[in-house]
Short mmCIF file of C-alpha atoms and ligand atoms in Angstrom, two decimals:
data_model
loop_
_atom_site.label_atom_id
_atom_site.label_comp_id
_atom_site.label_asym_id
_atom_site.label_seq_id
_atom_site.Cartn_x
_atom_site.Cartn_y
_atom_site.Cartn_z
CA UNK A 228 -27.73 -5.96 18.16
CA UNK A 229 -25.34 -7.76 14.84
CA UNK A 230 -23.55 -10.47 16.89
CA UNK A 231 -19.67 -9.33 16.95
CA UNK A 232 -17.66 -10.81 14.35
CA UNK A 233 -14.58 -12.15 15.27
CA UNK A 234 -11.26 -10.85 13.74
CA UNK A 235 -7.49 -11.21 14.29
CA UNK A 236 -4.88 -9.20 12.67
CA UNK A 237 -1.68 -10.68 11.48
CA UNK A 238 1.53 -8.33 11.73
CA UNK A 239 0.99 -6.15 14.15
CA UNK A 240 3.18 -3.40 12.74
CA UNK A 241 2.32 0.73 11.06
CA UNK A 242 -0.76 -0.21 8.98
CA UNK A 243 -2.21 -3.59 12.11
CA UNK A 244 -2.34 -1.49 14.46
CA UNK A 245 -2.30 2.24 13.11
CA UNK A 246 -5.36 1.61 10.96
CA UNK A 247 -7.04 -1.79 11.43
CA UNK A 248 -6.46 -2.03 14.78
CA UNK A 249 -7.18 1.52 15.68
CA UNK A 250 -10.57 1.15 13.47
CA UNK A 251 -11.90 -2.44 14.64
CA UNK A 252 -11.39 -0.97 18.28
CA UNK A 253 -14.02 1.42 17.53
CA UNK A 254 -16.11 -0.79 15.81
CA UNK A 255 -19.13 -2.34 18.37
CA UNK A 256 -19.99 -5.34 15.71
CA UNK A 257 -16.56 -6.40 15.96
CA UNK A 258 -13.85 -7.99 18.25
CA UNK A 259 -10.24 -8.26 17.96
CA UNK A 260 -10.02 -11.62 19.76
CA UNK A 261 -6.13 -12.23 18.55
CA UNK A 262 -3.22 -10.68 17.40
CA UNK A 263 -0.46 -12.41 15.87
CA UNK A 264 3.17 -11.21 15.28
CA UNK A 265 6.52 -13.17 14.47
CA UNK A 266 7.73 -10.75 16.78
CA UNK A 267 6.61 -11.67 20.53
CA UNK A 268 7.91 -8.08 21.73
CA UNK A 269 5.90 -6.40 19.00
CA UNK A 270 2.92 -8.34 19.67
CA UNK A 271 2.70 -7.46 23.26
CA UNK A 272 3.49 -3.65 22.60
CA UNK A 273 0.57 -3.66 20.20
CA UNK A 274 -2.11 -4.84 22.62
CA UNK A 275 -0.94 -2.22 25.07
CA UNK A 276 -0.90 0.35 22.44
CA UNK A 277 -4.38 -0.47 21.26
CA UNK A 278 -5.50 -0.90 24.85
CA UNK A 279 -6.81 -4.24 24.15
CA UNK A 280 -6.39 -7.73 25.94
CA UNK A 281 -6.93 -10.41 23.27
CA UNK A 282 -5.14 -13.37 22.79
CA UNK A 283 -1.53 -13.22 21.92
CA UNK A 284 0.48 -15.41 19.50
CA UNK A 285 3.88 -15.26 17.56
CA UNK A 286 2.41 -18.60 14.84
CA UNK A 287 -0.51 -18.37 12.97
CA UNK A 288 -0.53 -22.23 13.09
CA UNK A 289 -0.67 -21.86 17.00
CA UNK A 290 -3.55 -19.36 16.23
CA UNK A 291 -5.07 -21.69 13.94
CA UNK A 292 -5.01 -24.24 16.49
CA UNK A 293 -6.85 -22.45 19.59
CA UNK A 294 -8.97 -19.79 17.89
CA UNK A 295 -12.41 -19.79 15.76
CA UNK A 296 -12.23 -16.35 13.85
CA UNK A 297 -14.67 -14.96 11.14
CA UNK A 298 -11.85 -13.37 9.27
CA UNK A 299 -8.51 -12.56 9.41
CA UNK A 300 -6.77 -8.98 8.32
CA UNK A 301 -3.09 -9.43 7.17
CA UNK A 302 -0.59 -6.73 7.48
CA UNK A 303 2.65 -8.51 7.07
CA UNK A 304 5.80 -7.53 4.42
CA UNK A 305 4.43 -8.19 1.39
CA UNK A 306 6.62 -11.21 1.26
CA UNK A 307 4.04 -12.83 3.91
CA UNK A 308 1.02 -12.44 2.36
CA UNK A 309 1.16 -15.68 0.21
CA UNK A 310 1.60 -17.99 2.83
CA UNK A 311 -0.41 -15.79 5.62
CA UNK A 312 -3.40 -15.90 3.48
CA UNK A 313 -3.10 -19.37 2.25
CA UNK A 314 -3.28 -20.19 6.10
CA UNK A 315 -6.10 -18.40 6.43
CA UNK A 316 -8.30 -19.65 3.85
CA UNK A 317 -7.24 -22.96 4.87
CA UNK A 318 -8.60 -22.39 7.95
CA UNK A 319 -11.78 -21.32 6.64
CA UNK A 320 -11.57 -17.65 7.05
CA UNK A 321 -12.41 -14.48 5.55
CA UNK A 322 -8.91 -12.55 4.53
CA UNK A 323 -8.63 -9.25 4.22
CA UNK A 324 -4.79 -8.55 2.75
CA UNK A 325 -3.75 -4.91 2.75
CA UNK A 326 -2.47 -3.91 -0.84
CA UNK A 327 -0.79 -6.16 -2.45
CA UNK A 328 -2.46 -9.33 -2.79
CA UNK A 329 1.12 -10.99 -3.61
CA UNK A 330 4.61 -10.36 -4.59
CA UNK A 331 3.90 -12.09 -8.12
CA UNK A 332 1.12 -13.03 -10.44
CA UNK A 333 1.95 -16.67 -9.72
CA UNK A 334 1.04 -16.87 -5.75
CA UNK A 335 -1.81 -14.43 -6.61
CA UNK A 336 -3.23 -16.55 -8.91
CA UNK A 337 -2.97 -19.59 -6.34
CA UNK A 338 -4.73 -17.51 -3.83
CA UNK A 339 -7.27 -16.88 -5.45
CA UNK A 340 -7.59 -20.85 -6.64
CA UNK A 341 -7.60 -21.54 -2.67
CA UNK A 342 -10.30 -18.56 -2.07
CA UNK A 343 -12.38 -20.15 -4.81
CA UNK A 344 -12.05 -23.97 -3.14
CA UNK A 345 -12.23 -22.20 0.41
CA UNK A 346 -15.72 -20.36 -0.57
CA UNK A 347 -14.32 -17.33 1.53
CA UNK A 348 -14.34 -13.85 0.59
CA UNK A 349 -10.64 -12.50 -0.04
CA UNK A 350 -10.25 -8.86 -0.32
CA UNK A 351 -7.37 -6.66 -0.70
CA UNK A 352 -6.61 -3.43 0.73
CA UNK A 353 -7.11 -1.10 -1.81
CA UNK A 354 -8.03 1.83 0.31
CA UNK A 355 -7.71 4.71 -2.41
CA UNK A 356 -10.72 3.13 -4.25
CA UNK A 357 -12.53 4.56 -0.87
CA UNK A 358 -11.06 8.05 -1.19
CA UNK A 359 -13.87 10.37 -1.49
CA UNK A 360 -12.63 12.41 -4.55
CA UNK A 361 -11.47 9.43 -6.20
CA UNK A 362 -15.01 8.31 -6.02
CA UNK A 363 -16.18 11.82 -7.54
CA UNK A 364 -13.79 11.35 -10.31
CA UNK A 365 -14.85 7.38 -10.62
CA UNK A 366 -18.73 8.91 -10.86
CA UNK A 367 -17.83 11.87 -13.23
CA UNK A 368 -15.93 9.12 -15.51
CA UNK A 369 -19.31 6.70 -15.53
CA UNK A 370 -21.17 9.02 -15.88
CA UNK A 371 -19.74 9.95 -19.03
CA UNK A 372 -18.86 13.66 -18.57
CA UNK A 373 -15.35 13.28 -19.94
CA UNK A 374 -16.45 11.41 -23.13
CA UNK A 375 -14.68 8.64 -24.02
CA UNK A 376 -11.04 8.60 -21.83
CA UNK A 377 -7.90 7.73 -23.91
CA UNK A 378 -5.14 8.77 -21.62
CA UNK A 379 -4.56 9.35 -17.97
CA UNK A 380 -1.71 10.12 -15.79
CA UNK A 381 -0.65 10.40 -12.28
CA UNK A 382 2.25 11.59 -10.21
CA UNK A 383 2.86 10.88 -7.07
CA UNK A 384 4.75 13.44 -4.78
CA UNK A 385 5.62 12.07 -1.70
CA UNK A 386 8.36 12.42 0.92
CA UNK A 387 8.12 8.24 1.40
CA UNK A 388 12.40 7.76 1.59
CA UNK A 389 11.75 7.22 5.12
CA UNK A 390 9.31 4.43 4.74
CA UNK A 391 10.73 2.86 1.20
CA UNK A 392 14.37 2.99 1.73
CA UNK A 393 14.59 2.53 5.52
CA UNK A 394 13.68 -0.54 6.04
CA UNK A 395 12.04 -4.10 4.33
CA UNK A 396 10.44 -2.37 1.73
CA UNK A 397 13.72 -1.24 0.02
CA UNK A 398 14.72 -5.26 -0.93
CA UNK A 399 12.91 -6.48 -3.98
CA UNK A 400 13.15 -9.89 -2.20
CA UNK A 401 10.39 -8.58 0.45
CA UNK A 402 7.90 -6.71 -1.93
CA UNK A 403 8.82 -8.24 -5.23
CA UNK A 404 9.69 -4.46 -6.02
CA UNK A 405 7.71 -1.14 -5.38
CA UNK A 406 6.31 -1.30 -8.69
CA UNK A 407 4.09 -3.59 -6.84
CA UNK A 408 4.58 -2.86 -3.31
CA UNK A 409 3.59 0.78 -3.46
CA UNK A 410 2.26 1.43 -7.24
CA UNK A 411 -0.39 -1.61 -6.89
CA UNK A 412 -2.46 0.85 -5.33
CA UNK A 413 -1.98 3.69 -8.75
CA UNK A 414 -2.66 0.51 -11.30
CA UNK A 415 -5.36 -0.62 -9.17
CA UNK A 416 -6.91 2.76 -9.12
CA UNK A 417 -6.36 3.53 -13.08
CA UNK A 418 -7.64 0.03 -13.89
CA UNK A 419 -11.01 0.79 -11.91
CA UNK A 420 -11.28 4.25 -13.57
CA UNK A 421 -11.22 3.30 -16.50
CA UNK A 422 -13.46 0.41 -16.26
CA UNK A 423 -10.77 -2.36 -16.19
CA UNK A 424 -9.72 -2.36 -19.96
CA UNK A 425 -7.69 -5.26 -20.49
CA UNK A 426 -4.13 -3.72 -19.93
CA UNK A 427 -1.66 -5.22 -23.00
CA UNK A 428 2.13 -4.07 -22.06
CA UNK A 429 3.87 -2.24 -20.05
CA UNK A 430 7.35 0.18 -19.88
CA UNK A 431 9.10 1.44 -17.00
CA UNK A 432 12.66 3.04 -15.54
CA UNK A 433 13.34 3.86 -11.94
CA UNK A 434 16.70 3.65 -10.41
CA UNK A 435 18.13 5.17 -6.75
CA UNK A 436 19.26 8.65 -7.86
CA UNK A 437 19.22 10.46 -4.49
CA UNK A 438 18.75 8.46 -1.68
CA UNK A 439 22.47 6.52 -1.84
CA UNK A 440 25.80 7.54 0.16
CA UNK A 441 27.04 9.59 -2.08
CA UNK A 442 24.12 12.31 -1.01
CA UNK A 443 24.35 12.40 2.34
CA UNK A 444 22.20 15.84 3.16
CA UNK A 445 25.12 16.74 5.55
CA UNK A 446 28.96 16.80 5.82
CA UNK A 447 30.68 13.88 7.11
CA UNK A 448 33.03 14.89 9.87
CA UNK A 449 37.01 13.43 10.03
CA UNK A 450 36.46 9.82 11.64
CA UNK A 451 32.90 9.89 12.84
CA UNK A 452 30.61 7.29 10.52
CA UNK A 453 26.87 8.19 10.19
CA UNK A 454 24.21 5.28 10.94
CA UNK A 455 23.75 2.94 11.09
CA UNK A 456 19.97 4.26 12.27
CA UNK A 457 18.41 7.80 13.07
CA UNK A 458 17.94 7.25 16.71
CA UNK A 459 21.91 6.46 17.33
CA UNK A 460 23.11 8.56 14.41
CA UNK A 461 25.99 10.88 15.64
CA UNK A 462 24.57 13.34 12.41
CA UNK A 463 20.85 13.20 14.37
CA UNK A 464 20.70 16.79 14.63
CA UNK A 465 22.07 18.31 11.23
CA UNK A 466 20.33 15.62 8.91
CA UNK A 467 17.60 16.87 7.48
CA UNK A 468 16.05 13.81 7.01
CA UNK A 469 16.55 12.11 10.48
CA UNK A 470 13.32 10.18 11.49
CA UNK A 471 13.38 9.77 15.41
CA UNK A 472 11.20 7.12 16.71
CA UNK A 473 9.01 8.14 19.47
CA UNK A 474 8.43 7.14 22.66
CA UNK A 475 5.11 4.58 21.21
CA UNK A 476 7.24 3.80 18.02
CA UNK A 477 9.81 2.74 20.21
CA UNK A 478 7.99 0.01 22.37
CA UNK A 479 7.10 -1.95 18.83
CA UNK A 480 10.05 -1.04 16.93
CA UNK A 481 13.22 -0.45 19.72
CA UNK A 482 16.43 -1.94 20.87
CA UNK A 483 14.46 -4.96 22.84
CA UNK A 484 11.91 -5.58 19.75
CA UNK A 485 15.01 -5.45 17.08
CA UNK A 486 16.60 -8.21 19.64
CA UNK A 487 14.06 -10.56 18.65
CA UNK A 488 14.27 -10.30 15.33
CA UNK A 489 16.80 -7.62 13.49
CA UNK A 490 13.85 -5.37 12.47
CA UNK A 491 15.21 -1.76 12.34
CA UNK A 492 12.53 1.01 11.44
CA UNK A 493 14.71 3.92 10.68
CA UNK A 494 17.92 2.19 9.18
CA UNK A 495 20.00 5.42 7.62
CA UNK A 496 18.29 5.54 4.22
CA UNK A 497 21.25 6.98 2.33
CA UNK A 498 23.80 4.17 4.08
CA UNK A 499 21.08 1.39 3.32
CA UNK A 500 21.88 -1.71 1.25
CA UNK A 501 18.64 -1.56 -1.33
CA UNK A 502 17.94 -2.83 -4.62
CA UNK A 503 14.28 -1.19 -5.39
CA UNK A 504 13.97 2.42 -6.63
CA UNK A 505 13.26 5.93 -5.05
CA UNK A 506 12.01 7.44 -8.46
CA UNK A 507 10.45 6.18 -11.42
CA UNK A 508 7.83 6.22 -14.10
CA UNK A 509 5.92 3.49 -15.84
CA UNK A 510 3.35 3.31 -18.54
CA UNK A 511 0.75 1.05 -19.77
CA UNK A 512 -1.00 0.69 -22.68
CA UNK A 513 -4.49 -1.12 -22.42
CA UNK A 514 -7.24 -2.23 -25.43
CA UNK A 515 -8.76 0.15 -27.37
CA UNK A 516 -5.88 2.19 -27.03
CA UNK A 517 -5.76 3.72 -24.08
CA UNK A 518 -2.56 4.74 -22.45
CA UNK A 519 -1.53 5.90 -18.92
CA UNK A 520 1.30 6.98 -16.88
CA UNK A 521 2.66 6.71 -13.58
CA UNK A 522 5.37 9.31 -11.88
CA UNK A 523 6.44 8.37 -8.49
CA UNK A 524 8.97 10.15 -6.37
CA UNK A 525 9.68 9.96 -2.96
CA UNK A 526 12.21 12.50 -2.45
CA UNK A 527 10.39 15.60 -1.70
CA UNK A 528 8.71 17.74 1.17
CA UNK A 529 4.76 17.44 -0.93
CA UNK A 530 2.35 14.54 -0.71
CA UNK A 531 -0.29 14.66 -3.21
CA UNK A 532 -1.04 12.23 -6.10
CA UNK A 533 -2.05 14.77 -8.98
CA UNK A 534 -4.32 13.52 -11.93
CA UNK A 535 -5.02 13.75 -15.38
CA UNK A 536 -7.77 11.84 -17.29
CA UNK A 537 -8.51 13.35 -20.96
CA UNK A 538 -11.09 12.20 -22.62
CA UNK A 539 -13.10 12.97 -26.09
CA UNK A 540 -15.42 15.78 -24.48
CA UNK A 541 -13.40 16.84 -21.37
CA UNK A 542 -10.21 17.12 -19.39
CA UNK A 543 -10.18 16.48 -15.54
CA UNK A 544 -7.78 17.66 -13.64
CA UNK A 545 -7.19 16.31 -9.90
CA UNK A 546 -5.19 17.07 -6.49
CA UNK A 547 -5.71 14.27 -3.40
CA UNK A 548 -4.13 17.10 -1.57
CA UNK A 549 -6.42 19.71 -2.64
CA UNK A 550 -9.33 17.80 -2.74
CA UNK A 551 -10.20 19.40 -5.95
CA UNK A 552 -11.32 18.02 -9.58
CA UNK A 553 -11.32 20.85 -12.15
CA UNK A 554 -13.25 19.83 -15.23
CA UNK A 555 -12.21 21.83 -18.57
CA UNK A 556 -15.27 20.77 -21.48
CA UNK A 557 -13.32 20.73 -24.79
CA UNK A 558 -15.77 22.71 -26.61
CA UNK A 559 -16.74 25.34 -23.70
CA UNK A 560 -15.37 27.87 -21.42
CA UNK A 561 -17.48 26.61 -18.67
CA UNK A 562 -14.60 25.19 -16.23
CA UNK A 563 -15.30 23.79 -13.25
CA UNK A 564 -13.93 23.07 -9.84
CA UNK A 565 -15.33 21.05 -7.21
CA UNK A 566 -13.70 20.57 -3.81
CA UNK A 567 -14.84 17.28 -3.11
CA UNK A 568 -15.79 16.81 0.90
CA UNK A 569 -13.55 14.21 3.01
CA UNK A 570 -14.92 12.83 6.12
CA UNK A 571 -11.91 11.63 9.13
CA UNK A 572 -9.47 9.08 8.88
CA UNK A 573 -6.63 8.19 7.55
CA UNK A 574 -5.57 8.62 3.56
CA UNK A 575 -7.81 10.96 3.15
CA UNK A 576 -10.92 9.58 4.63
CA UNK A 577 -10.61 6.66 2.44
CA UNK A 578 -9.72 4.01 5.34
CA UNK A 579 -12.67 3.96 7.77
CA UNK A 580 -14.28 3.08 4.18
CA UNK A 581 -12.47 -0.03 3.58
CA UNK A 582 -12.94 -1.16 7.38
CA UNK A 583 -16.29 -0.62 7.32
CA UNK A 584 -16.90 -2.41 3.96
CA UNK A 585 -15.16 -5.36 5.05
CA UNK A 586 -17.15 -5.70 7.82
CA UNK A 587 -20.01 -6.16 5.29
CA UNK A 588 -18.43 -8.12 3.14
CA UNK A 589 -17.82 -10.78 5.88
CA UNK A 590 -21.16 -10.44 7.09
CA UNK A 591 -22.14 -11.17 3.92
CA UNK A 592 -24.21 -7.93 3.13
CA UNK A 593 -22.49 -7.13 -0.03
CA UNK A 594 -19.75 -8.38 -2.11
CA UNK A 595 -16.15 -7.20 -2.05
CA UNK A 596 -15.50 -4.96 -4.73
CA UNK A 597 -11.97 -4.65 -4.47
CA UNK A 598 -11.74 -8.22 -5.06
CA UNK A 599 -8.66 -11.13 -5.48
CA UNK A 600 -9.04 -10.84 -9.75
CA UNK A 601 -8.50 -7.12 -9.06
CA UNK A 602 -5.52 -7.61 -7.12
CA UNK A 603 -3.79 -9.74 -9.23
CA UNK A 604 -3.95 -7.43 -12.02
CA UNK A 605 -3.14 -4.79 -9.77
CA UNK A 606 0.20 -6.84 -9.32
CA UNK A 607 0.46 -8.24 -12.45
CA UNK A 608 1.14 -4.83 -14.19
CA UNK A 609 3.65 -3.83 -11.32
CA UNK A 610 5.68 -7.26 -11.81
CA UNK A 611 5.46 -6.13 -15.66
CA UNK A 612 6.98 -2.75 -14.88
CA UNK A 613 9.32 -3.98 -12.63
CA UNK A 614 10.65 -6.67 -15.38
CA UNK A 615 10.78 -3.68 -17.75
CA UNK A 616 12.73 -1.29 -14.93
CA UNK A 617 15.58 -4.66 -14.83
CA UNK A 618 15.43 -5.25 -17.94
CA UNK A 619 15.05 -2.16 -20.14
CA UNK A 620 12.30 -3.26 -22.39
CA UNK A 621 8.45 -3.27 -22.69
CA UNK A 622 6.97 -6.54 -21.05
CA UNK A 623 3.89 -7.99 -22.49
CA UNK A 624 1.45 -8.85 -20.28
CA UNK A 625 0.68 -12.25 -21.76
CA UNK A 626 4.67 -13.04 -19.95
CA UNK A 627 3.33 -12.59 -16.42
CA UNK A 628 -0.65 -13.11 -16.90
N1 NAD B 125 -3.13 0.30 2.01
C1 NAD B 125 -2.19 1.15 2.36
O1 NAD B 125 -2.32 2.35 2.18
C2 NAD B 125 -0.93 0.65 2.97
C3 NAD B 125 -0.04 1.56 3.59
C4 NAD B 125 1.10 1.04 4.17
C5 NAD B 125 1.36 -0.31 4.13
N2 NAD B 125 0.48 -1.15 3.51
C6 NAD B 125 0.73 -2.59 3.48
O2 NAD B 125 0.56 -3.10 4.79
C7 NAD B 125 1.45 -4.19 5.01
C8 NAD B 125 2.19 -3.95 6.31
O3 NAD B 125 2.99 -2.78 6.20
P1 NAD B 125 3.51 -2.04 7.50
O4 NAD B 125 4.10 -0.77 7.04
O5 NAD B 125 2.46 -2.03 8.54
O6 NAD B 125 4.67 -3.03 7.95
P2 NAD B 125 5.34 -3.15 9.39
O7 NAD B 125 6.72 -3.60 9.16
O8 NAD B 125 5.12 -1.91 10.16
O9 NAD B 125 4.52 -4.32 10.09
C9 NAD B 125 4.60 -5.64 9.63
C10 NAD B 125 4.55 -6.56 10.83
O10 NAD B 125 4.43 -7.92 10.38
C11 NAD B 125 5.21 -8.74 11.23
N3 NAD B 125 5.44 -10.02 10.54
C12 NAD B 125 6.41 -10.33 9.64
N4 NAD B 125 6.22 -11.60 9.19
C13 NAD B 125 5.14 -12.09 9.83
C14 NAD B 125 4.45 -13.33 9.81
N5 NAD B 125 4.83 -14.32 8.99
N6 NAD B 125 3.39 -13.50 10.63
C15 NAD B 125 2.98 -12.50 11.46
N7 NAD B 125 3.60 -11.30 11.52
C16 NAD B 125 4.64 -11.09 10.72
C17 NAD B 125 6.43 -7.90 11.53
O11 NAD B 125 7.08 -8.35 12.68
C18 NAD B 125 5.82 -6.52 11.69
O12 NAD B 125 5.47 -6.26 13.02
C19 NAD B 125 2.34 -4.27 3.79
O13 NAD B 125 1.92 -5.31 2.95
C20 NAD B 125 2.14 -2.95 3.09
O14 NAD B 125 2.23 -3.05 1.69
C21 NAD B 125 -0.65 -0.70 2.96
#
């Protein structure tokens, strides 16, 4: 029997508890033995909801001070992660930071200075890299049945107003824009498909088109004001985009937890002060010429992230949704699908995978693979994209590398 690592998660919110903490719990190698939220309401909710009784703290500094942990899984705003994981490494502990590693190049790099002094392993989130037909596609790249790939693309379809424009994530401030909040996980994955080529500049425009007051999805009637969130909105029953928390969401994320510290989950996302984007499209070009796009939308009833990878002696075509690659040979007829198998768990199967290999990693049976260096590229591009997006022009990497 492995002795049980010791782990505490750090933001106890959607992705602490819905994922890490729900997969740790099931884990018999490991032990949750803290969690820690800013939020002493949250923190206690969590516990309960997990069905756990570890020890409970609202500091990581009072955490640090009374606890001996193996490693330490960080789930905070992006905002957080910087000084979360600097803690932590201080400390002396393995960090796992879901995607991204920071909100800039800059604290990334220092993070991964600190990991280097530390001698810890510091790993980012980068679940996709575990999805099962992204995998199949990574293999069918490598092993060189496409030829040689000079262009890729992939859009994103997904219905994600309610998470991106309802609350933290819609202030650049918080995520240092979703260029890198949410598409650090689309230039993380391109960068690994294609072998990280070194990626030279980068163009991008997204804007708020839809999800602002003016297109509210129902009529405003005389004197009665929508909002200012779904669960006391007077419009609850005729919006069409109303997200009602429910009766668990509501212990972490209700009236008592917002007393403690002004967090509201489900903030109208039309009526919501914002300053990052609900559509957009970037594109990189790398060395040796090779170019790729990203298409991101998040108003829409779909989720899927649809690919295209052409290269000199086939074109693959792929649907996350689907779970199909469809390879067309350029000089043959002989297409062919393949509906890739996904095992449980959430995005696709591709989270029990990242659990389970940072288990490993901090047990020192293999060696992160989604690693710090990856993560900072990861964010490096979207801080690029998101300079172009302000700024209307193409951003060189060598400005924020
Ligand atoms: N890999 C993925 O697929 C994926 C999916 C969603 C979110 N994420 C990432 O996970 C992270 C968390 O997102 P979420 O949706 O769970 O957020 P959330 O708002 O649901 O939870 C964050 C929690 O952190 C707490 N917190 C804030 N500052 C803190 C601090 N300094 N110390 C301790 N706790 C603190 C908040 O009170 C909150 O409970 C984000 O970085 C996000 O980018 C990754």
């Amino acid at each position: 029997m492995k002795k049980k690592l010791k782990f505490a998660i750090v933001g106890t919110g959607s992705r602490g508890i819905g994922c890490f903490g729900q997969l740790l719990g099931q884990r018999d190698d490991v032990k949750i033995v803290a969690l820690c939220d800013v939020n002493p309401v949250r923190v206690k909710a969590a516990a309960e909801i997990l069905k756990i009784s570890p020890h409970l703290y609202t500091s990581m500094d009072d955490m640090a001070a009374k606890e001996t942990l193996d490693a330490v899984i960080i789930t905070t705003p992006d905002c957080e992660h910087f000084p979360c994981a600097m803690k932590a490494l201080k400390n002396g502990w393995n960090v796992l930071i879901d995607k991204p590693l920071a909100t800039n190049a800059k604290d990334g790099k220092a993070l991964i200075k600190e990991a280097k002094k530390s001698g810890k392993a510091l790993m980012i989130g980068f679940n996709l890299r575990h999805s099962p037909v992204l995998k199949y596609l990574k293999k069918i790249i490598d092993d060189g049945v496409l030829g040689r790939v000079f262009i890729a693309e992939n859009r994103e379809f997904y219905g994600g107003g309610r998470t991106y424009m309802s609350r933290w994530n819609r202030f650049f401030s918080k995520t240092g824009g979703l260029w890198i909040h949410k598409a650090s996980h689309d230039f993380d994955i391109f960068n690994w498909l294609l072998g990280f080529p070194k990626p030279l500049r980068v163009s991008s425009f997204a804007a708020v088109n839809v999800l602002d007051k003016d297109h509210l999805p129902f009529k405003k009637r005389p004197g009665v004001k929508p909002g200012p969130d779904c669960n006391h909105c007077p419009y609850q029953d005729e919006c069409r985009d109303r997200y009602l928390l429910s009766k668990e969401e509501l212990k972490l994320w209700g009236d008592e937890a917002a007393a403690a510290d002004g967090y509201v989950k489900n903030t109208c996302m039309y009526l919501s002060k914002k300053d990052n984007h609900d559509n957009g499209l970037a594109m990189v070009e790398y060395e040796g010429g090779i170019k790729v796009s990203l298409f991101e939308t998040f108003i829409c009833n779909k989720s899927d992230r649809i690919y295209t990878i052409a290269g000199d002696k086939a074109v693959a075509e792929v649907s996350l949704e689907n779970r199909t690659v469809t390879v067309t040979p350029r000089w043959s007829g002989n297409v062919t699908t393949t509906v890739v198998e996904i095992p449980e768990g959430g995005h696709g199967g591709a989270d029990p995978g990242l659990v389970d290999t940072f288990c490993r990693v901090v047990r020192g049976e293999e060696k992160s693979t989604s690693t710090a260096e990856h993560g900072l590229l990861a964010t490096a591009l979207g801080q690029a994209a998101e300079i172009s997006r302000r700024e209307h022009r193409m951003v060189e990497m060598s400005e924020v590398l």
